[in-house]
Structures are given as structure tokens and as C-alpha cells.
């Protein structure tokens, strides 16, 4: 039982440290937050941050992600439609 508790504690500690390190990476040497795209690592423009507080992706990566989602939705609709026709 203590092994499971130790593993759970270690996993929690690791997740906490990962979160702390992510926050540290988002703050420059002057203590000013620098928001980087979680997909490509490029800076997220300040104007985008103001419009969408907490934004995680730059415009290009957000558009790419949305296009991928749309493609999957269209494919699912096409698959469902082809099943109905059979």
C-alpha cells in the first residue's frame, strides 16, 4: 500500500514541478510575463493576449488546430452518411 502512496506522491510532485517550470519559462528576466505558443514556442502577440486572456496558441497554430478539428468533423459526417447509404 505504501508503494502506491509513494508512487502517487511522486507523480503529484512531478506534475507540480512541471507546472512551476512552465510558469517560470513564461516570465522573462525582468519579471514580465512572456506568453509562448504551446505548439510552436513562438511568442503570442500582446494584442492576442489582451483579447483572449490565457491564450495558449499563436494565431497560426490555433488556425491549424481548428482546421484539423473541422477536417475530422467533416470526415465523421461523411463516414456516418456513407454508413446510412449501405
PDB file of N, CA and C in Angstrom:
ATOM      1  N   UNK A   1       0.821  -1.188   0.000  1.00  0.00           N
ATOM      2  CA  UNK A   1       0.000   0.000   0.000  1.00  0.00           C
ATOM      3  C   UNK A   1       0.868   1.256   0.000  1.00  0.00           C
ATOM      4  N   UNK A   2       1.964   1.231   0.769  1.00  0.00           N
ATOM      5  CA  UNK A   2       2.807   2.423   0.831  1.00  0.00           C
ATOM      6  C   UNK A   2       3.501   2.679  -0.506  1.00  0.00           C
ATOM      7  N   UNK A   3       3.777   1.612  -1.282  1.00  0.00           N
ATOM      8  CA  UNK A   3       4.370   1.799  -2.602  1.00  0.00           C
ATOM      9  C   UNK A   3       3.439   2.606  -3.500  1.00  0.00           C
ATOM     10  N   UNK A   4       2.144   2.298  -3.456  1.00  0.00           N
ATOM     11  CA  UNK A   4       1.170   3.036  -4.260  1.00  0.00           C
ATOM     12  C   UNK A   4       1.096   4.487  -3.812  1.00  0.00           C
ATOM     13  N   UNK A   5       1.135   4.696  -2.508  1.00  0.00           N
ATOM     14  CA  UNK A   5       1.096   6.059  -1.978  1.00  0.00           C
ATOM     15  C   UNK A   5       2.351   6.826  -2.387  1.00  0.00           C
ATOM     16  N   UNK A   6       3.498   6.149  -2.327  1.00  0.00           N
ATOM     17  CA  UNK A   6       4.748   6.785  -2.738  1.00  0.00           C
ATOM     18  C   UNK A   6       4.715   7.149  -4.217  1.00  0.00           C
ATOM     19  N   UNK A   7       4.199   6.239  -5.037  1.00  0.00           N
ATOM     20  CA  UNK A   7       4.097   6.496  -6.473  1.00  0.00           C
ATOM     21  C   UNK A   7       3.149   7.658  -6.744  1.00  0.00           C
ATOM     22  N   UNK A   8       2.033   7.692  -6.040  1.00  0.00           N
ATOM     23  CA  UNK A   8       1.065   8.780  -6.216  1.00  0.00           C
ATOM     24  C   UNK A   8       1.691  10.109  -5.804  1.00  0.00           C
ATOM     25  N   UNK A   9       2.417  10.096  -4.686  1.00  0.00           N
ATOM     26  CA  UNK A   9       3.079  11.317  -4.225  1.00  0.00           C
ATOM     27  C   UNK A   9       4.113  11.783  -5.244  1.00  0.00           C
ATOM     28  N   UNK A  10       4.906  10.845  -5.758  1.00  0.00           N
ATOM     29  CA  UNK A  10       5.933  11.190  -6.745  1.00  0.00           C
ATOM     30  C   UNK A  10       5.308  11.767  -8.008  1.00  0.00           C
ATOM     31  N   UNK A  11       4.219  11.162  -8.459  1.00  0.00           N
ATOM     32  CA  UNK A  11       3.539  11.650  -9.659  1.00  0.00           C
ATOM     33  C   UNK A  11       2.989  13.052  -9.433  1.00  0.00           C
ATOM     34  N   UNK A  12       2.400  13.272  -8.268  1.00  0.00           N
ATOM     35  CA  UNK A  12       1.857  14.594  -7.939  1.00  0.00           C
ATOM     36  C   UNK A  12       2.970  15.627  -7.859  1.00  0.00           C
ATOM     37  N   UNK A  13       4.062  15.254  -7.227  1.00  0.00           N
ATOM     38  CA  UNK A  13       5.202  16.166  -7.104  1.00  0.00           C
ATOM     39  C   UNK A  13       5.768  16.516  -8.478  1.00  0.00           C
ATOM     40  N   UNK A  14       5.855  15.526  -9.349  1.00  0.00           N
ATOM     41  CA  UNK A  14       6.375  15.760 -10.692  1.00  0.00           C
ATOM     42  C   UNK A  14       5.457  16.701 -11.478  1.00  0.00           C
ATOM     43  N   UNK A  15       4.148  16.493 -11.382  1.00  0.00           N
ATOM     44  CA  UNK A  15       3.201  17.374 -12.064  1.00  0.00           C
ATOM     45  C   UNK A  15       3.292  18.799 -11.528  1.00  0.00           C
ATOM     46  N   UNK A  16       3.448  18.925 -10.229  1.00  0.00           N
ATOM     47  CA  UNK A  16       3.578  20.250  -9.619  1.00  0.00           C
ATOM     48  C   UNK A  16       4.826  20.955 -10.127  1.00  0.00           C
ATOM     49  N   UNK A  17       5.943  20.255 -10.156  1.00  0.00           N
ATOM     50  CA  UNK A  17       7.190  20.852 -10.631  1.00  0.00           C
ATOM     51  C   UNK A  17       7.102  21.208 -12.111  1.00  0.00           C
ATOM     52  N   UNK A  18       6.437  20.379 -12.889  1.00  0.00           N
ATOM     53  CA  UNK A  18       6.250  20.681 -14.308  1.00  0.00           C
ATOM     54  C   UNK A  18       5.468  21.981 -14.460  1.00  0.00           C
ATOM     55  N   UNK A  19       4.420  22.131 -13.669  1.00  0.00           N
ATOM     56  CA  UNK A  19       3.625  23.358 -13.708  1.00  0.00           C
ATOM     57  C   UNK A  19       4.428  24.579 -13.300  1.00  0.00           C
ATOM     58  N   UNK A  20       5.211  24.440 -12.252  1.00  0.00           N
ATOM     59  CA  UNK A  20       6.046  25.552 -11.786  1.00  0.00           C
ATOM     60  C   UNK A  20       7.060  25.931 -12.856  1.00  0.00           C
ATOM     61  N   UNK A  21       7.679  24.941 -13.469  1.00  0.00           N
ATOM     62  CA  UNK A  21       8.666  25.224 -14.515  1.00  0.00           C
ATOM     63  C   UNK A  21       8.029  25.901 -15.720  1.00  0.00           C
ATOM     64  N   UNK A  22       6.809  25.507 -16.069  1.00  0.00           N
ATOM     65  CA  UNK A  22       6.107  26.174 -17.172  1.00  0.00           C
ATOM     66  C   UNK A  22       5.891  27.646 -16.861  1.00  0.00           C
ATOM     67  N   UNK A  23       5.491  27.934 -15.636  1.00  0.00           N
ATOM     68  CA  UNK A  23       5.266  29.327 -15.241  1.00  0.00           C
ATOM     69  C   UNK A  23       6.578  30.097 -15.279  1.00  0.00           C
ATOM     70  N   UNK A  24       7.646  29.504 -14.788  1.00  0.00           N
ATOM     71  CA  UNK A  24       8.949  30.175 -14.796  1.00  0.00           C
ATOM     72  C   UNK A  24       9.397  30.487 -16.218  1.00  0.00           C
ATOM     73  N   UNK A  25       9.121  29.585 -17.148  1.00  0.00           N
ATOM     74  CA  UNK A  25       9.510  29.800 -18.537  1.00  0.00           C
ATOM     75  C   UNK A  25       8.738  30.958 -19.160  1.00  0.00           C
ATOM     76  N   UNK A  26       7.583  31.274 -18.607  1.00  0.00           N
ATOM     77  CA  UNK A  26       6.749  32.332 -19.167  1.00  0.00           C
ATOM     78  C   UNK A  26       7.072  33.706 -18.588  1.00  0.00           C
ATOM     79  N   UNK A  27       8.078  33.792 -17.739  1.00  0.00           N
ATOM     80  CA  UNK A  27       8.447  35.070 -17.134  1.00  0.00           C
ATOM     81  C   UNK A  27       9.885  35.378 -17.528  1.00  0.00           C
ATOM     82  N   UNK A  28      10.096  36.558 -18.129  1.00  0.00           N
ATOM     83  CA  UNK A  28      11.449  36.900 -18.557  1.00  0.00           C
ATOM     84  C   UNK A  28      12.282  37.401 -17.379  1.00  0.00           C
ATOM     85  N   UNK A  29      13.501  37.810 -17.656  1.00  0.00           N
ATOM     86  CA  UNK A  29      14.429  38.221 -16.598  1.00  0.00           C
ATOM     87  C   UNK A  29      13.947  39.449 -15.831  1.00  0.00           C
ATOM     88  N   UNK A  30      13.051  40.231 -16.430  1.00  0.00           N
ATOM     89  CA  UNK A  30      12.543  41.441 -15.781  1.00  0.00           C
ATOM     90  C   UNK A  30      11.237  41.185 -15.039  1.00  0.00           C
ATOM     91  N   UNK A  31      10.823  39.931 -14.978  1.00  0.00           N
ATOM     92  CA  UNK A  31       9.589  39.597 -14.278  1.00  0.00           C
ATOM     93  C   UNK A  31       8.330  39.864 -15.087  1.00  0.00           C
ATOM     94  N   UNK A  32       8.494  40.127 -16.377  1.00  0.00           N
ATOM     95  CA  UNK A  32       7.349  40.400 -17.244  1.00  0.00           C
ATOM     96  C   UNK A  32       6.931  39.096 -17.917  1.00  0.00           C
ATOM     97  N   UNK A  33       5.643  38.765 -17.848  1.00  0.00           N
ATOM     98  CA  UNK A  33       5.188  37.524 -18.485  1.00  0.00           C
ATOM     99  C   UNK A  33       5.438  37.529 -19.994  1.00  0.00           C
ATOM    100  N   UNK A  34       5.938  36.431 -20.489  1.00  0.00           N
ATOM    101  CA  UNK A  34       6.123  36.224 -21.919  1.00  0.00           C
ATOM    102  C   UNK A  34       5.334  34.973 -22.263  1.00  0.00           C
ATOM    103  N   UNK A  35       4.313  35.139 -23.068  1.00  0.00           N
ATOM    104  CA  UNK A  35       3.469  34.008 -23.409  1.00  0.00           C
ATOM    105  C   UNK A  35       3.935  33.405 -24.719  1.00  0.00           C
ATOM    106  N   UNK A  36       4.297  32.140 -24.651  1.00  0.00           N
ATOM    107  CA  UNK A  36       4.762  31.423 -25.823  1.00  0.00           C
ATOM    108  C   UNK A  36       3.713  30.418 -26.251  1.00  0.00           C
ATOM    109  N   UNK A  37       3.589  30.247 -27.547  1.00  0.00           N
ATOM    110  CA  UNK A  37       2.656  29.273 -28.099  1.00  0.00           C
ATOM    111  C   UNK A  37       3.058  27.883 -27.615  1.00  0.00           C
ATOM    112  N   UNK A  38       2.096  27.140 -27.103  1.00  0.00           N
ATOM    113  CA  UNK A  38       2.391  25.800 -26.590  1.00  0.00           C
ATOM    114  C   UNK A  38       2.679  24.806 -27.707  1.00  0.00           C
ATOM    115  N   UNK A  39       2.331  25.150 -28.942  1.00  0.00           N
ATOM    116  CA  UNK A  39       2.571  24.233 -30.057  1.00  0.00           C
ATOM    117  C   UNK A  39       3.915  24.493 -30.731  1.00  0.00           C
ATOM    118  N   UNK A  40       4.212  25.763 -31.027  1.00  0.00           N
ATOM    119  CA  UNK A  40       5.426  26.065 -31.793  1.00  0.00           C
ATOM    120  C   UNK A  40       6.500  26.785 -30.980  1.00  0.00           C
ATOM    121  N   UNK A  41       6.128  27.352 -29.828  1.00  0.00           N
ATOM    122  CA  UNK A  41       7.097  28.034 -28.981  1.00  0.00           C
ATOM    123  C   UNK A  41       7.346  29.486 -29.335  1.00  0.00           C
ATOM    124  N   UNK A  42       6.689  29.992 -30.374  1.00  0.00           N
ATOM    125  CA  UNK A  42       6.841  31.400 -30.740  1.00  0.00           C
ATOM    126  C   UNK A  42       6.040  32.277 -29.782  1.00  0.00           C
ATOM    127  N   UNK A  43       6.467  33.530 -29.605  1.00  0.00           N
ATOM    128  CA  UNK A  43       5.712  34.431 -28.727  1.00  0.00           C
ATOM    129  C   UNK A  43       4.292  34.669 -29.246  1.00  0.00           C
ATOM    130  N   UNK A  44       3.349  34.741 -28.325  1.00  0.00           N
ATOM    131  CA  UNK A  44       1.968  35.079 -28.671  1.00  0.00           C
ATOM    132  C   UNK A  44       1.870  36.600 -28.591  1.00  0.00           C
ATOM    133  N   UNK A  45       1.419  37.258 -29.676  1.00  0.00           N
ATOM    134  CA  UNK A  45       1.353  38.723 -29.667  1.00  0.00           C
ATOM    135  C   UNK A  45       0.537  39.269 -28.494  1.00  0.00           C
ATOM    136  N   UNK A  46       0.999  40.398 -27.966  1.00  0.00           N
ATOM    137  CA  UNK A  46       0.350  41.008 -26.807  1.00  0.00           C
ATOM    138  C   UNK A  46      -1.114  41.327 -27.087  1.00  0.00           C
ATOM    139  N   UNK A  47      -1.418  41.790 -28.304  1.00  0.00           N
ATOM    140  CA  UNK A  47      -2.810  42.111 -28.652  1.00  0.00           C
ATOM    141  C   UNK A  47      -3.691  40.872 -28.541  1.00  0.00           C
ATOM    142  N   UNK A  48      -3.179  39.734 -28.966  1.00  0.00           N
ATOM    143  CA  UNK A  48      -3.947  38.478 -28.876  1.00  0.00           C
ATOM    144  C   UNK A  48      -4.155  38.094 -27.414  1.00  0.00           C
ATOM    145  N   UNK A  49      -3.140  38.315 -26.592  1.00  0.00           N
ATOM    146  CA  UNK A  49      -3.254  38.004 -25.166  1.00  0.00           C
ATOM    147  C   UNK A  49      -4.327  38.860 -24.499  1.00  0.00           C
ATOM    148  N   UNK A  50      -4.428  40.125 -24.929  1.00  0.00           N
ATOM    149  CA  UNK A  50      -5.426  41.025 -24.344  1.00  0.00           C
ATOM    150  C   UNK A  50      -6.837  40.613 -24.747  1.00  0.00           C
ATOM    151  N   UNK A  51      -6.989  40.185 -26.004  1.00  0.00           N
ATOM    152  CA  UNK A  51      -8.311  39.788 -26.498  1.00  0.00           C
ATOM    153  C   UNK A  51      -8.735  38.449 -25.908  1.00  0.00           C
ATOM    154  N   UNK A  52      -7.784  37.525 -25.817  1.00  0.00           N
ATOM    155  CA  UNK A  52      -8.055  36.172 -25.312  1.00  0.00           C
ATOM    156  C   UNK A  52      -7.142  35.874 -24.127  1.00  0.00           C
ATOM    157  N   UNK A  53      -7.468  36.371 -22.936  1.00  0.00           N
ATOM    158  CA  UNK A  53      -6.613  36.116 -21.772  1.00  0.00           C
ATOM    159  C   UNK A  53      -6.398  34.613 -21.556  1.00  0.00           C
ATOM    160  N   UNK A  54      -5.156  34.255 -21.299  1.00  0.00           N
ATOM    161  CA  UNK A  54      -4.834  32.854 -21.060  1.00  0.00           C
ATOM    162  C   UNK A  54      -4.674  32.041 -22.327  1.00  0.00           C
ATOM    163  N   UNK A  55      -4.617  32.729 -23.473  1.00  0.00           N
ATOM    164  CA  UNK A  55      -4.490  32.035 -24.752  1.00  0.00           C
ATOM    165  C   UNK A  55      -3.231  31.164 -24.751  1.00  0.00           C
ATOM    166  N   UNK A  56      -3.331  29.976 -25.347  1.00  0.00           N
ATOM    167  CA  UNK A  56      -2.210  29.037 -25.324  1.00  0.00           C
ATOM    168  C   UNK A  56      -1.518  28.900 -26.678  1.00  0.00           C
ATOM    169  N   UNK A  57      -2.189  29.334 -27.753  1.00  0.00           N
ATOM    170  CA  UNK A  57      -1.645  29.141 -29.095  1.00  0.00           C
ATOM    171  C   UNK A  57      -1.556  30.458 -29.854  1.00  0.00           C
ATOM    172  N   UNK A  58      -0.564  30.555 -30.742  1.00  0.00           N
ATOM    173  CA  UNK A  58      -0.484  31.706 -31.631  1.00  0.00           C
ATOM    174  C   UNK A  58      -1.577  31.568 -32.697  1.00  0.00           C
ATOM    175  N   UNK A  59      -1.777  32.603 -33.482  1.00  0.00           N
ATOM    176  CA  UNK A  59      -2.846  32.604 -34.484  1.00  0.00           C
ATOM    177  C   UNK A  59      -2.671  31.451 -35.469  1.00  0.00           C
ATOM    178  N   UNK A  60      -1.455  31.261 -35.951  1.00  0.00           N
ATOM    179  CA  UNK A  60      -1.208  30.227 -36.951  1.00  0.00           C
ATOM    180  C   UNK A  60      -1.506  28.831 -36.403  1.00  0.00           C
ATOM    181  N   UNK A  61      -1.047  28.552 -35.200  1.00  0.00           N
ATOM    182  CA  UNK A  61      -1.274  27.227 -34.609  1.00  0.00           C
ATOM    183  C   UNK A  61      -2.741  27.026 -34.251  1.00  0.00           C
ATOM    184  N   UNK A  62      -3.414  28.093 -33.799  1.00  0.00           N
ATOM    185  CA  UNK A  62      -4.840  28.000 -33.499  1.00  0.00           C
ATOM    186  C   UNK A  62      -5.619  27.680 -34.769  1.00  0.00           C
ATOM    187  N   UNK A  63      -5.287  28.364 -35.876  1.00  0.00           N
ATOM    188  CA  UNK A  63      -5.964  28.114 -37.150  1.00  0.00           C
ATOM    189  C   UNK A  63      -5.711  26.681 -37.612  1.00  0.00           C
ATOM    190  N   UNK A  64      -4.477  26.224 -37.477  1.00  0.00           N
ATOM    191  CA  UNK A  64      -4.140  24.856 -37.867  1.00  0.00           C
ATOM    192  C   UNK A  64      -4.950  23.851 -37.053  1.00  0.00           C
ATOM    193  N   UNK A  65      -5.023  24.071 -35.736  1.00  0.00           N
ATOM    194  CA  UNK A  65      -5.767  23.166 -34.858  1.00  0.00           C
ATOM    195  C   UNK A  65      -7.252  23.165 -35.224  1.00  0.00           C
ATOM    196  N   UNK A  66      -7.820  24.346 -35.466  1.00  0.00           N
ATOM    197  CA  UNK A  66      -9.232  24.432 -35.826  1.00  0.00           C
ATOM    198  C   UNK A  66      -9.510  23.745 -37.159  1.00  0.00           C
ATOM    199  N   UNK A  67      -8.591  23.884 -38.117  1.00  0.00           N
ATOM    200  CA  UNK A  67      -8.758  23.206 -39.408  1.00  0.00           C
ATOM    201  C   UNK A  67      -8.724  21.693 -39.242  1.00  0.00           C
ATOM    202  N   UNK A  68      -7.829  21.207 -38.404  1.00  0.00           N
ATOM    203  CA  UNK A  68      -7.753  19.760 -38.149  1.00  0.00           C
ATOM    204  C   UNK A  68      -9.054  19.254 -37.532  1.00  0.00           C
ATOM    205  N   UNK A  69      -9.605  20.019 -36.590  1.00  0.00           N
ATOM    206  CA  UNK A  69     -10.871  19.630 -35.953  1.00  0.00           C
ATOM    207  C   UNK A  69     -11.982  19.595 -36.991  1.00  0.00           C
ATOM    208  N   UNK A  70     -12.039  20.639 -37.845  1.00  0.00           N
ATOM    209  CA  UNK A  70     -13.067  20.673 -38.897  1.00  0.00           C
ATOM    210  C   UNK A  70     -12.934  19.483 -39.839  1.00  0.00           C
ATOM    211  N   UNK A  71     -11.697  19.167 -40.222  1.00  0.00           N
ATOM    212  CA  UNK A  71     -11.470  18.026 -41.111  1.00  0.00           C
ATOM    213  C   UNK A  71     -11.987  16.734 -40.480  1.00  0.00           C
ATOM    214  N   UNK A  72     -11.727  16.553 -39.192  1.00  0.00           N
ATOM    215  CA  UNK A  72     -12.200  15.349 -38.500  1.00  0.00           C
ATOM    216  C   UNK A  72     -13.722  15.326 -38.430  1.00  0.00           C
ATOM    217  N   UNK A  73     -14.339  16.495 -38.191  1.00  0.00           N
ATOM    218  CA  UNK A  73     -15.801  16.561 -38.134  1.00  0.00           C
ATOM    219  C   UNK A  73     -16.408  16.234 -39.493  1.00  0.00           C
ATOM    220  N   UNK A  74     -15.833  16.785 -40.551  1.00  0.00           N
ATOM    221  CA  UNK A  74     -16.328  16.511 -41.901  1.00  0.00           C
ATOM    222  C   UNK A  74     -16.167  15.037 -42.226  1.00  0.00           C
ATOM    223  N   UNK A  75     -15.030  14.468 -41.874  1.00  0.00           N
ATOM    224  CA  UNK A  75     -14.799  13.045 -42.128  1.00  0.00           C
ATOM    225  C   UNK A  75     -15.799  12.193 -41.368  1.00  0.00           C
ATOM    226  N   UNK A  76     -16.080  12.559 -40.120  1.00  0.00           N
ATOM    227  CA  UNK A  76     -17.054  11.806 -39.322  1.00  0.00           C
ATOM    228  C   UNK A  76     -18.443  11.898 -39.941  1.00  0.00           C
ATOM    229  N   UNK A  77     -18.819  13.077 -40.428  1.00  0.00           N
ATOM    230  CA  UNK A  77     -20.116  13.233 -41.097  1.00  0.00           C
ATOM    231  C   UNK A  77     -20.174  12.408 -42.375  1.00  0.00           C
ATOM    232  N   UNK A  78     -19.103  12.434 -43.140  1.00  0.00           N
ATOM    233  CA  UNK A  78     -19.050  11.641 -44.373  1.00  0.00           C
ATOM    234  C   UNK A  78     -19.132  10.150 -44.071  1.00  0.00           C
ATOM    235  N   UNK A  79     -18.424   9.721 -43.030  1.00  0.00           N
ATOM    236  CA  UNK A  79     -18.468   8.313 -42.640  1.00  0.00           C
ATOM    237  C   UNK A  79     -19.869   7.919 -42.201  1.00  0.00           C
ATOM    238  N   UNK A  80     -20.513   8.769 -41.414  1.00  0.00           N
ATOM    239  CA  UNK A  80     -21.874   8.484 -40.951  1.00  0.00           C
ATOM    240  C   UNK A  80     -22.838   8.442 -42.122  1.00  0.00           C
ATOM    241  N   UNK A  81     -22.653   9.332 -43.070  1.00  0.00           N
ATOM    242  CA  UNK A  81     -23.522   9.383 -44.245  1.00  0.00           C
ATOM    243  C   UNK A  81     -23.343   8.132 -45.104  1.00  0.00           C
ATOM    244  N   UNK A  82     -22.099   7.692 -45.262  1.00  0.00           N
ATOM    245  CA  UNK A  82     -21.853   6.504 -46.087  1.00  0.00           C
ATOM    246  C   UNK A  82     -22.396   5.242 -45.421  1.00  0.00           C
ATOM    247  N   UNK A  83     -22.422   5.201 -44.095  1.00  0.00           N
ATOM    248  CA  UNK A  83     -22.987   4.055 -43.376  1.00  0.00           C
ATOM    249  C   UNK A  83     -24.494   4.013 -43.592  1.00  0.00           C
ATOM    250  N   UNK A  84     -25.153   5.173 -43.587  1.00  0.00           N
ATOM    251  CA  UNK A  84     -26.599   5.238 -43.804  1.00  0.00           C
ATOM    252  C   UNK A  84     -26.976   4.743 -45.192  1.00  0.00           C
ATOM    253  N   UNK A  85     -26.137   5.009 -46.172  1.00  0.00           N
ATOM    254  CA  UNK A  85     -26.436   4.632 -47.552  1.00  0.00           C
ATOM    255  C   UNK A  85     -26.340   3.132 -47.775  1.00  0.00           C
ATOM    256  N   UNK A  86     -25.668   2.423 -46.940  1.00  0.00           N
ATOM    257  CA  UNK A  86     -25.474   0.974 -47.130  1.00  0.00           C
ATOM    258  C   UNK A  86     -26.684   0.204 -46.791  1.00  0.00           C
TER     259      UNK A  86
END
